[in-house]
PDB file of C-alpha atoms in Angstrom:
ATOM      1  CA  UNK A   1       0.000   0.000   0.000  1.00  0.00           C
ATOM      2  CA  UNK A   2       2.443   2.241   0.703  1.00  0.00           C
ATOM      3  CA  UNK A   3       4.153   2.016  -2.787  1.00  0.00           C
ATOM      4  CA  UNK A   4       5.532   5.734  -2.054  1.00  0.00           C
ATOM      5  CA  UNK A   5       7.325   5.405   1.306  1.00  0.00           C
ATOM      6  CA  UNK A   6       9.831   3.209   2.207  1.00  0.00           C
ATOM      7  CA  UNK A   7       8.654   3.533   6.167  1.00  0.00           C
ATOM      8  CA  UNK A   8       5.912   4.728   8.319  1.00  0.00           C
ATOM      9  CA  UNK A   9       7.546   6.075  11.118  1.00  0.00           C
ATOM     10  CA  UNK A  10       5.701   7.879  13.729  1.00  0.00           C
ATOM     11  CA  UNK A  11       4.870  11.466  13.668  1.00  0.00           C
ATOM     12  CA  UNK A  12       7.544  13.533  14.708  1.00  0.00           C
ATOM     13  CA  UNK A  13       6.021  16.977  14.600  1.00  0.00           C
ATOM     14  CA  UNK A  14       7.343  16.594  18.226  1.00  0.00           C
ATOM     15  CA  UNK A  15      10.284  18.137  19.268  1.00  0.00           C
ATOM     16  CA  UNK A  16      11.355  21.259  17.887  1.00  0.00           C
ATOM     17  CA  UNK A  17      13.988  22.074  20.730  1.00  0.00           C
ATOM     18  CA  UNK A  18      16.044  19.053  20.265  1.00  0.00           C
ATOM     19  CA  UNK A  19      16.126  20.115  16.769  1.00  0.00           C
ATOM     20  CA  UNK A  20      16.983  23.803  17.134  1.00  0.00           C
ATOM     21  CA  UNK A  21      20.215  24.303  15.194  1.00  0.00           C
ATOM     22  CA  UNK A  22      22.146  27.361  17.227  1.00  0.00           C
ATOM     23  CA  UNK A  23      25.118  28.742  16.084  1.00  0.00           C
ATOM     24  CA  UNK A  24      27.364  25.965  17.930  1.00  0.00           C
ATOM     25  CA  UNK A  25      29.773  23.590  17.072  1.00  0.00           C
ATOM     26  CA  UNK A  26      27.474  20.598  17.459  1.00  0.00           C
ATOM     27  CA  UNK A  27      24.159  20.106  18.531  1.00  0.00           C
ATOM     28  CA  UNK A  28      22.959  17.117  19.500  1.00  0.00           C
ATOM     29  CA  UNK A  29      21.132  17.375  22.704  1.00  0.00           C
ATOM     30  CA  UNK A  30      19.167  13.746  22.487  1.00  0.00           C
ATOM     31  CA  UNK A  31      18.557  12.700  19.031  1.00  0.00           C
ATOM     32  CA  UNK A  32      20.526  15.304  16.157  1.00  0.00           C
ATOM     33  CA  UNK A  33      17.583  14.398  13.663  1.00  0.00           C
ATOM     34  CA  UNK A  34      14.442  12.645  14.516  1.00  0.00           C
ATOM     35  CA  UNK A  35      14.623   9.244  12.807  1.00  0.00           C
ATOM     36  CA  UNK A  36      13.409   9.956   9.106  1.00  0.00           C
ATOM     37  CA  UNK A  37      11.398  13.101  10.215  1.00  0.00           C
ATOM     38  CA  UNK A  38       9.767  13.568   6.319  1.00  0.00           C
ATOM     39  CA  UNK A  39       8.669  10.008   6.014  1.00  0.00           C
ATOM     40  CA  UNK A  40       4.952   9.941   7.985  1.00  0.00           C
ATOM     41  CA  UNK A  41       1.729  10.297   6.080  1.00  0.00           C
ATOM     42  CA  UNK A  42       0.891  13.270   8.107  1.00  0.00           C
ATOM     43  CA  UNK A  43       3.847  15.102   7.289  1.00  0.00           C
ATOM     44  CA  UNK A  44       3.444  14.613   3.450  1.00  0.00           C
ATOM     45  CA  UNK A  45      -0.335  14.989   3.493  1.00  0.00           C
ATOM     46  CA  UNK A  46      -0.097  18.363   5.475  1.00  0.00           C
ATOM     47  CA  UNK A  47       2.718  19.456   2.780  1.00  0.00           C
ATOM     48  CA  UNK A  48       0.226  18.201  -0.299  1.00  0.00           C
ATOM     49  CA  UNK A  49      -2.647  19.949   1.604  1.00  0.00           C
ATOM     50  CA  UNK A  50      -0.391  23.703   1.732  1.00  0.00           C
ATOM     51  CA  UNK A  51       0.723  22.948  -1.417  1.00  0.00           C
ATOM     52  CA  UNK A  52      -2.624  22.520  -2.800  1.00  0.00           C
ATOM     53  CA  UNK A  53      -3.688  25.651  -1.216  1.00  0.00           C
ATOM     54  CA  UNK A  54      -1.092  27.453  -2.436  1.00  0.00           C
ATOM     55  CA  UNK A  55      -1.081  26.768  -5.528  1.00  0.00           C
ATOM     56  CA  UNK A  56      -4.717  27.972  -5.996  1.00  0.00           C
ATOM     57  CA  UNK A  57      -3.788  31.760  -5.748  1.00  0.00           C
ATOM     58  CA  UNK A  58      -1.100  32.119  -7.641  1.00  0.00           C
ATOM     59  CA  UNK A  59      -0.552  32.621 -11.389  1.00  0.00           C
ATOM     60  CA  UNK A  60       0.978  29.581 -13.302  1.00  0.00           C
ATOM     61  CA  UNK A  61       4.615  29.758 -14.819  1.00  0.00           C
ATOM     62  CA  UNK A  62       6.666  26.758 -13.518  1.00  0.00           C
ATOM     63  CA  UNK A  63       9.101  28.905 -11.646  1.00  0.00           C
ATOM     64  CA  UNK A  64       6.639  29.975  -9.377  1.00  0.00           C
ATOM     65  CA  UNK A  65       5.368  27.049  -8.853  1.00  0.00           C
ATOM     66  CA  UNK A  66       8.756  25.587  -7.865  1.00  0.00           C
ATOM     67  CA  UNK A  67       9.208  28.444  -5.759  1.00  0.00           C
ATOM     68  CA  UNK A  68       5.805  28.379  -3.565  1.00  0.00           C
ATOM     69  CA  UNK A  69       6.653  24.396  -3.367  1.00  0.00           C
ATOM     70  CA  UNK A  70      10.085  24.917  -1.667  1.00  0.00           C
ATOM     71  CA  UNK A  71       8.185  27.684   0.539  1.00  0.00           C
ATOM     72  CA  UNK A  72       5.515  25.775   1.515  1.00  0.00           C
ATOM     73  CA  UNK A  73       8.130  22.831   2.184  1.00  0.00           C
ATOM     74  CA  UNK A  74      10.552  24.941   4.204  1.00  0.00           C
ATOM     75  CA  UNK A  75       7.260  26.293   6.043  1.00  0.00           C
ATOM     76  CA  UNK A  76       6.410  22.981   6.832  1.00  0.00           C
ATOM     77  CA  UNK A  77       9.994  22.129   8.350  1.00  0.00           C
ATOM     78  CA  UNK A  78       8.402  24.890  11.328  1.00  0.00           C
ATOM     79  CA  UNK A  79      12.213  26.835  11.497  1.00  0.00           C
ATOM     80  CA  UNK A  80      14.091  23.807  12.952  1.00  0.00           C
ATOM     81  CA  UNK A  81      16.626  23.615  10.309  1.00  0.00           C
ATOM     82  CA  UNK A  82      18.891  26.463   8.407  1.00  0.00           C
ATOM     83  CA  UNK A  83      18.129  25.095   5.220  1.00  0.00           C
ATOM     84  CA  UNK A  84      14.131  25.875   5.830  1.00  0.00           C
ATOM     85  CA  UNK A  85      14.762  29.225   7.346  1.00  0.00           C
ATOM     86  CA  UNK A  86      16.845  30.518   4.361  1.00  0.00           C
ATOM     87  CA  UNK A  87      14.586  29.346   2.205  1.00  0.00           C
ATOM     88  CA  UNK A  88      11.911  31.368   3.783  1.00  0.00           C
ATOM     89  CA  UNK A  89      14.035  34.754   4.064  1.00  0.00           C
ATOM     90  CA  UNK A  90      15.069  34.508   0.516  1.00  0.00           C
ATOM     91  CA  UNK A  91      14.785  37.186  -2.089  1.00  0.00           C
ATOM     92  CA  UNK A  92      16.709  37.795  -5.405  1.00  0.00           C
ATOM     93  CA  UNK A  93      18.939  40.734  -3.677  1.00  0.00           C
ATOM     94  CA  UNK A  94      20.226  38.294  -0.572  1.00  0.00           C
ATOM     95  CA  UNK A  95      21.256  35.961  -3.676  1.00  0.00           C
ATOM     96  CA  UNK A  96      23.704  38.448  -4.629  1.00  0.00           C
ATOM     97  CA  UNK A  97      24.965  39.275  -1.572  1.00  0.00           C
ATOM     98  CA  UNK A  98      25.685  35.651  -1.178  1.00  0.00           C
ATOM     99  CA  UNK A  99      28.083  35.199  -4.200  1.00  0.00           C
ATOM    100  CA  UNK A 100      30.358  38.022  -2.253  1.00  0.00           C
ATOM    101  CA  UNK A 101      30.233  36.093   0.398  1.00  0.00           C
ATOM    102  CA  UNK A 102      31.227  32.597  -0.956  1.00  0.00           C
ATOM    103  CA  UNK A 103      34.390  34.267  -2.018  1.00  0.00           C
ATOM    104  CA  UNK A 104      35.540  34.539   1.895  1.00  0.00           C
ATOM    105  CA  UNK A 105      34.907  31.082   1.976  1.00  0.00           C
ATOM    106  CA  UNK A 106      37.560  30.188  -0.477  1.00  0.00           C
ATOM    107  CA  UNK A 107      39.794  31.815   1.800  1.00  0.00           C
ATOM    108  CA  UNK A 108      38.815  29.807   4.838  1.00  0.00           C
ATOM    109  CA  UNK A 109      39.331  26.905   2.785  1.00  0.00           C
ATOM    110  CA  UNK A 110      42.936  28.081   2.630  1.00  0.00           C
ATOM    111  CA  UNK A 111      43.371  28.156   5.815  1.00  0.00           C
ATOM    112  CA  UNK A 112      42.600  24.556   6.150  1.00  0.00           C
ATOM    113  CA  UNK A 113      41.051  22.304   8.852  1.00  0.00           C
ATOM    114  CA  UNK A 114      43.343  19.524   9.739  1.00  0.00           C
ATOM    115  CA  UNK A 115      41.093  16.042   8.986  1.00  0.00           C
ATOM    116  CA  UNK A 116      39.421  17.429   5.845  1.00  0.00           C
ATOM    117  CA  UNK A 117      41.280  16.035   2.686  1.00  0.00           C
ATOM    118  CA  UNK A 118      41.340  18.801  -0.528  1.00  0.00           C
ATOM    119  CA  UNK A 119      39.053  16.813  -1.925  1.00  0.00           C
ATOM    120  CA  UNK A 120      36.240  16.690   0.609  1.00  0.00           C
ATOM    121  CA  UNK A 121      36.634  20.235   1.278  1.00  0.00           C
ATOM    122  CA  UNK A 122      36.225  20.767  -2.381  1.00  0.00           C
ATOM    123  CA  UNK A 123      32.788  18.533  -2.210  1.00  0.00           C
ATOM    124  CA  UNK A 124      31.815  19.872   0.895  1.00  0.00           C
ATOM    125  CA  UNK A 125      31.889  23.239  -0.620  1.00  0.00           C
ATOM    126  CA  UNK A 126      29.645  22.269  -3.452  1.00  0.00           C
ATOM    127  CA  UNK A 127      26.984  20.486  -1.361  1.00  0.00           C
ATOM    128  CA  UNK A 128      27.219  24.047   0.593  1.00  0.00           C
ATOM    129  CA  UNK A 129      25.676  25.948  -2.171  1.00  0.00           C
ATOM    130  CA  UNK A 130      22.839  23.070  -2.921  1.00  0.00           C
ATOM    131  CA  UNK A 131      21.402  23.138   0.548  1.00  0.00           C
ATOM    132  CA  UNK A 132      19.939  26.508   0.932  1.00  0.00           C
ATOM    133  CA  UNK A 133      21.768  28.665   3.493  1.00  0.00           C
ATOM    134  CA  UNK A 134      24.792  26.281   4.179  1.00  0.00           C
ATOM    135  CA  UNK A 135      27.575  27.816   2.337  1.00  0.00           C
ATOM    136  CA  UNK A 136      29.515  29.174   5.283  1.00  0.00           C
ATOM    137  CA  UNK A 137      28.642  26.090   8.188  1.00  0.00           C
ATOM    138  CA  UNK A 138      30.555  24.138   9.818  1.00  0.00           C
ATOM    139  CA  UNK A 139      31.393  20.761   8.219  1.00  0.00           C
ATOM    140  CA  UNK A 140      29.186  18.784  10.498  1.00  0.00           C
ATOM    141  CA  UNK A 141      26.038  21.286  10.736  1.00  0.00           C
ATOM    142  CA  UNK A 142      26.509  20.839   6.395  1.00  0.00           C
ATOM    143  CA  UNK A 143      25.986  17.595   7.109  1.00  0.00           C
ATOM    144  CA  UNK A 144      23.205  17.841   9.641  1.00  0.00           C
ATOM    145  CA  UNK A 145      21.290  20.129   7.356  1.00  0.00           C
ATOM    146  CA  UNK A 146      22.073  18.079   4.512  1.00  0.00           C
ATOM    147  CA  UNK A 147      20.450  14.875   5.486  1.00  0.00           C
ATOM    148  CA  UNK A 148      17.223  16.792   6.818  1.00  0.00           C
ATOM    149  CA  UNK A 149      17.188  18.495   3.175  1.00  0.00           C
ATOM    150  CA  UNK A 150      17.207  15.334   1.572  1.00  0.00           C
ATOM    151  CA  UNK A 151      14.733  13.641   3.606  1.00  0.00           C
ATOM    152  CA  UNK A 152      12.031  17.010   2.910  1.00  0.00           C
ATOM    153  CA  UNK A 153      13.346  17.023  -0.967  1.00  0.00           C
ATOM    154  CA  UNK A 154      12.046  13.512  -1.566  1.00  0.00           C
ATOM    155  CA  UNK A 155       8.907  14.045   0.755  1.00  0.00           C
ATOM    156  CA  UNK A 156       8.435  16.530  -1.710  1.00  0.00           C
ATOM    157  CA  UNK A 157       8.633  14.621  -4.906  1.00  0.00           C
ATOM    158  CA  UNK A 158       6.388  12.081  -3.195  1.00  0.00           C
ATOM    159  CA  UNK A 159       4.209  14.806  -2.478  1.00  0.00           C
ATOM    160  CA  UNK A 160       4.072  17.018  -5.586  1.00  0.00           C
ATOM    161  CA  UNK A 161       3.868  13.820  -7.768  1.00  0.00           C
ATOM    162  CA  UNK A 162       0.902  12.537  -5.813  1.00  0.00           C
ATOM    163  CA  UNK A 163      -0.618  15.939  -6.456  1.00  0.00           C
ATOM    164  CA  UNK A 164      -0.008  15.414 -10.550  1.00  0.00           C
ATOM    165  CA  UNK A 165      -1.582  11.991 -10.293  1.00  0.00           C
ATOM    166  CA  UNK A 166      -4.202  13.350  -8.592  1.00  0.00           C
ATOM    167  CA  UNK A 167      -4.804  16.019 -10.922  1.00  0.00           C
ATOM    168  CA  UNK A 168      -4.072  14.110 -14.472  1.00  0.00           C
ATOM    169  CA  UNK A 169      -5.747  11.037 -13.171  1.00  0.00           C
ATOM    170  CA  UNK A 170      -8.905  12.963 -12.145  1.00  0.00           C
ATOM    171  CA  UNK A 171     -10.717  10.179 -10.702  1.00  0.00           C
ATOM    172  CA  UNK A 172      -9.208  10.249  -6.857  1.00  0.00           C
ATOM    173  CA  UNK A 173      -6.831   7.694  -6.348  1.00  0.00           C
ATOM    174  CA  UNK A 174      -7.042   7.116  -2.725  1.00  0.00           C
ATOM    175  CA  UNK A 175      -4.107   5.255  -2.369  1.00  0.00           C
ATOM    176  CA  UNK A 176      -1.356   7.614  -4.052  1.00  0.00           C
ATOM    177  CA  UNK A 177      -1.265  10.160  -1.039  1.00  0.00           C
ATOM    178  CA  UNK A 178      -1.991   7.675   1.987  1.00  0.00           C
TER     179      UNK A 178
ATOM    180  CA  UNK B   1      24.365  10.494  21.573  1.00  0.00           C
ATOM    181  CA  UNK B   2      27.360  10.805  24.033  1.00  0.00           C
ATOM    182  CA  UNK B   3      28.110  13.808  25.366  1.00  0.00           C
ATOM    183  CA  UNK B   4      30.662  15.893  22.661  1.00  0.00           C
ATOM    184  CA  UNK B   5      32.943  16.884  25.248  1.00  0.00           C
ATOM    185  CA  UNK B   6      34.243  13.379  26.149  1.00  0.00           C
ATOM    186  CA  UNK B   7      34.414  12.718  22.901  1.00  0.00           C
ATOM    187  CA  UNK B   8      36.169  15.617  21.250  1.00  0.00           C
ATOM    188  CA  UNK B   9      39.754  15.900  20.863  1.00  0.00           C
ATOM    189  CA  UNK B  10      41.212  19.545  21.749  1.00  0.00           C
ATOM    190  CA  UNK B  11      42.611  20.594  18.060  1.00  0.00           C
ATOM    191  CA  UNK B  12      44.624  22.883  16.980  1.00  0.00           C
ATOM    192  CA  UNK B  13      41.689  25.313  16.092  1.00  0.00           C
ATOM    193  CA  UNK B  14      38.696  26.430  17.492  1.00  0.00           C
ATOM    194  CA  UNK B  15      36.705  23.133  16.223  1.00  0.00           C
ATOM    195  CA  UNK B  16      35.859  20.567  19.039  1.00  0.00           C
ATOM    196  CA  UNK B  17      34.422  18.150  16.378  1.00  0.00           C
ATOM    197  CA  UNK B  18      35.294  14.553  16.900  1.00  0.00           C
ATOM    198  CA  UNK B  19      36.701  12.201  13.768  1.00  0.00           C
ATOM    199  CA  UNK B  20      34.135   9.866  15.088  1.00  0.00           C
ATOM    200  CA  UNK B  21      30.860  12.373  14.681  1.00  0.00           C
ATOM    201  CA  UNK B  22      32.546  13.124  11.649  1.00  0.00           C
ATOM    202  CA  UNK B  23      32.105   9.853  10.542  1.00  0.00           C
ATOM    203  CA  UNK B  24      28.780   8.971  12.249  1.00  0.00           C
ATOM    204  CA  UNK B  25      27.234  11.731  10.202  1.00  0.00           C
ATOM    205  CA  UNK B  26      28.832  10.746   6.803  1.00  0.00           C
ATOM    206  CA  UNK B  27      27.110   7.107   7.515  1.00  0.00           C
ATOM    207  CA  UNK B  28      23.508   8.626   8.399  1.00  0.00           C
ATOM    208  CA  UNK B  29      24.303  10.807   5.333  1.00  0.00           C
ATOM    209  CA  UNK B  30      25.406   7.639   3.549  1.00  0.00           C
ATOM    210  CA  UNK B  31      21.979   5.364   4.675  1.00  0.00           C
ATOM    211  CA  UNK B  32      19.663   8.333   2.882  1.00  0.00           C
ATOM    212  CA  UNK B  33      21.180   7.987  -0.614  1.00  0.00           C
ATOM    213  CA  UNK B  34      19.760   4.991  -2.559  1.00  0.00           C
ATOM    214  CA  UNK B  35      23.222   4.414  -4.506  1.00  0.00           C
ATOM    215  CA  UNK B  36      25.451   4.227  -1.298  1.00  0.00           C
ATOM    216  CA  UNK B  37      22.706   2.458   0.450  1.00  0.00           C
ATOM    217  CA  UNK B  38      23.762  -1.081  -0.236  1.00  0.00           C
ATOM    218  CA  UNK B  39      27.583  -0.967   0.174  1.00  0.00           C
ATOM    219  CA  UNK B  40      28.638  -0.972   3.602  1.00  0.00           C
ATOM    220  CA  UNK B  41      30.398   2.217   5.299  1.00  0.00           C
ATOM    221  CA  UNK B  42      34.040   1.103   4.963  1.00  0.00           C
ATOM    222  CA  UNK B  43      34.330   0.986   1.511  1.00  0.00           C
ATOM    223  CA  UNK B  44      33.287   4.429   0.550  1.00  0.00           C
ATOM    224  CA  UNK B  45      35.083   7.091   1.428  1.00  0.00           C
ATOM    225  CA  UNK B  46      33.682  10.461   2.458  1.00  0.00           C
ATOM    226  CA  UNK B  47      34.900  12.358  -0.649  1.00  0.00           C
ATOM    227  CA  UNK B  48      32.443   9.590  -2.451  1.00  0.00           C
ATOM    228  CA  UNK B  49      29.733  10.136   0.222  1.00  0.00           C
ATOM    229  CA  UNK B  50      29.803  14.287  -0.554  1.00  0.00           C
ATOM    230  CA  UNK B  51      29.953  13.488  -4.396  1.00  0.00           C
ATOM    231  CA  UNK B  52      26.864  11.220  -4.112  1.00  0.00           C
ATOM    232  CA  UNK B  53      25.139  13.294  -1.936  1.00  0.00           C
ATOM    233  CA  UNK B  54      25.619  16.282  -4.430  1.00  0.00           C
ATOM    234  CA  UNK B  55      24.414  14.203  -7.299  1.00  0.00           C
ATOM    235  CA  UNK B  56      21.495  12.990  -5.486  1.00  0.00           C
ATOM    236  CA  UNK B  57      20.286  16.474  -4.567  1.00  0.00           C
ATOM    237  CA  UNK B  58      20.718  17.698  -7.858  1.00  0.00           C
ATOM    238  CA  UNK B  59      18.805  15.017  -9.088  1.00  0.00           C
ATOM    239  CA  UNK B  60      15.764  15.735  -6.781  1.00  0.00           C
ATOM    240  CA  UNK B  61      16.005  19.098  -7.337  1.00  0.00           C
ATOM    241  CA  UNK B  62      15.443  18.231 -11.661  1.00  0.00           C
ATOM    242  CA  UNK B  63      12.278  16.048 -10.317  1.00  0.00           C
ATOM    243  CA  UNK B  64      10.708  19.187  -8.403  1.00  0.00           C
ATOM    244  CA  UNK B  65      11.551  21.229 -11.540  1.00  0.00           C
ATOM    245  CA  UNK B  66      10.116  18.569 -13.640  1.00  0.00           C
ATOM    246  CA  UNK B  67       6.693  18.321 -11.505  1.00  0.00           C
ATOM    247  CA  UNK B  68       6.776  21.935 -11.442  1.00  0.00           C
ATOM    248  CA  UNK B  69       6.202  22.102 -14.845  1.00  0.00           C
ATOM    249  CA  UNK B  70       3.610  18.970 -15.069  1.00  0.00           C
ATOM    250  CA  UNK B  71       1.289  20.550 -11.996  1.00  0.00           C
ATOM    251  CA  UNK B  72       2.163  24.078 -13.992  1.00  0.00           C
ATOM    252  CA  UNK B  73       0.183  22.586 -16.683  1.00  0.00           C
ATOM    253  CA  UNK B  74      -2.341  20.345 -14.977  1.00  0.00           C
ATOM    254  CA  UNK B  75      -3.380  23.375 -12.885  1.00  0.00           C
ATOM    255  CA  UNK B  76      -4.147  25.401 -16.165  1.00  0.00           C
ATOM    256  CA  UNK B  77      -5.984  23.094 -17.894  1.00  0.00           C
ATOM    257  CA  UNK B  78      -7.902  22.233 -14.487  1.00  0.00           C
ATOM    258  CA  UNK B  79     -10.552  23.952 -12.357  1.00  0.00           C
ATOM    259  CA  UNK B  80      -8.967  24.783  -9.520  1.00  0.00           C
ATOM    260  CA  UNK B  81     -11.604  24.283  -7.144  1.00  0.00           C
ATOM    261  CA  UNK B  82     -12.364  20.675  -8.372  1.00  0.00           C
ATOM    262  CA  UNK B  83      -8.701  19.599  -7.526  1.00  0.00           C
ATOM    263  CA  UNK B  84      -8.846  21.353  -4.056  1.00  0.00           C
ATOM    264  CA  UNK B  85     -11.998  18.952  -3.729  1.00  0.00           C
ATOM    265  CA  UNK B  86     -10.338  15.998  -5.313  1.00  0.00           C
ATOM    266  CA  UNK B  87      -7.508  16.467  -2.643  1.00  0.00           C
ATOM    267  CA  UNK B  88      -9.503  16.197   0.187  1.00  0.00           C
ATOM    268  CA  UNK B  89     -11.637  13.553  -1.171  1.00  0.00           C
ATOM    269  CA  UNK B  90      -8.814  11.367  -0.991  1.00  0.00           C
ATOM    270  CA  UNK B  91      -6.969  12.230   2.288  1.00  0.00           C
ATOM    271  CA  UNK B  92     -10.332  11.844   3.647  1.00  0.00           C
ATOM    272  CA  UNK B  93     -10.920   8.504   2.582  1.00  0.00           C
TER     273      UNK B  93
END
């Protein structure tokens, strides 16, 4: 039945302190990242149902709809990750100031940390700029955010291509979004 | 999770992160992508972990584009109230 999801975890709409990324080394008070946090039903059906809202009252081009998705998405994280909260603050003038500001990260790379290998670095730099807001984090915070960000990313594919079923399909195929 | 501070080593910077977080987070990192998912933690180094995750976001990032377009087009061609009802028809059931 669940031809979607790989799991059904619990809901974990639950602990938003644990999960409160500060501007530490490390945090990882209990548990860094509830188990799978973007895998329950609820989780994806509250996403599909903001989605679906959303996407009512605004105009059409594919851009925007990619745009309200990630908002809705990040909105849905609730603020407990960076990646979420710089999607929500984002507008095309912070984009520019952020180029600037990936050029002082080259020089920290010079500097160099003492377990990261050139090549990792180099890596770890380039999954900086694909999770939103992580260019200038610590290694393991990039890593943190990163696994979060790819748990919502394919709760969102499951989501959105639900919602296309759903739509193309027209008659309501109950079992595509439980 | 054991406390950091019995864990980390005192480096020569301002870091306190441990080799072993390091490499606890690589393998949670490692468990989420579908190609590294198989092979076992010891034979893929973290350079390969990085370049997988990279390609794997990337990748989802090209599906969300490519639904964006599909639902761009369902959503024109569709009343947009009947879909809103359509939704909820079939969460509800």
């Amino acid at each position: 039945m669940d031809s979607l999801q790989p799991n059904t975890i619990t809901d974990s709409e639950t602990s938003p302190d644990s999960n409160h990324k500060k501007r530490r080394k490390i945090t990882h008070p209990q548990n860094p990242l509830n188990l799978m946090p973007w895998r329950s039903n609820a989780d994806q059906q509250i996403y599909s149902l903001r989605l679906a809202n959303a996407l009512r009252r605004i105009p059409r081009p594919a851009a925007q709809i990619r745009d309200t998705a990630d908002r809705v998405l990040a909105a849905t994280a609730k603020g407990r990750t960076r990646w979420s909260r710089a999607i929500l603050t984002r507008r095309k003038k912070l984009r520019i100031k952020k180029v600037k500001r990936a050029a002082s990260g080259l020089r920290r790379a010079a500097i160099g940390r003492r377990k990261r290998l050139p090549a990792v670095q180099k890596k770890a730099r380039v999954l900086g700029r694909l999770v939103p807001g992580c260019r200038k984090v610590s290694f393991p915070n990039l890593l943190e955010e990163a696994t979060d960000y790819i748990s919502a990313l394919e709760m969102q594919v499951r989501a959105m291509a639900a919602l296309a079923e759903l739509l193309s399909g027209g008659a309501p195929a109950a079992h595509v979004l439980t | 999770m054991s406390s950091r501070r019995s864990r980390s080593r005192q480096s020569g910077g301002s870091s306190e992160i441990s080799d072993a977080q390091i490499t606890d987070l690589i393998s949670k990192l490692q468990q989420l992508i579908p190609e590294l998912r198989a092979r076992r933690s010891d034979k893929v180094s973290a350079a390969k972990v990085l370049q997988e995750t990279c390609n794997y976001i990337k990748n989802l990032h090209r599906e969300v584009d490519d639904l964006s377009d599909r639902l761009s087009e369902l959503l024109a061609t569709t009343d947009s109230n009947s879909a809103q009802a359509a939704i909820i028809r079939s969460l509800l059931m």
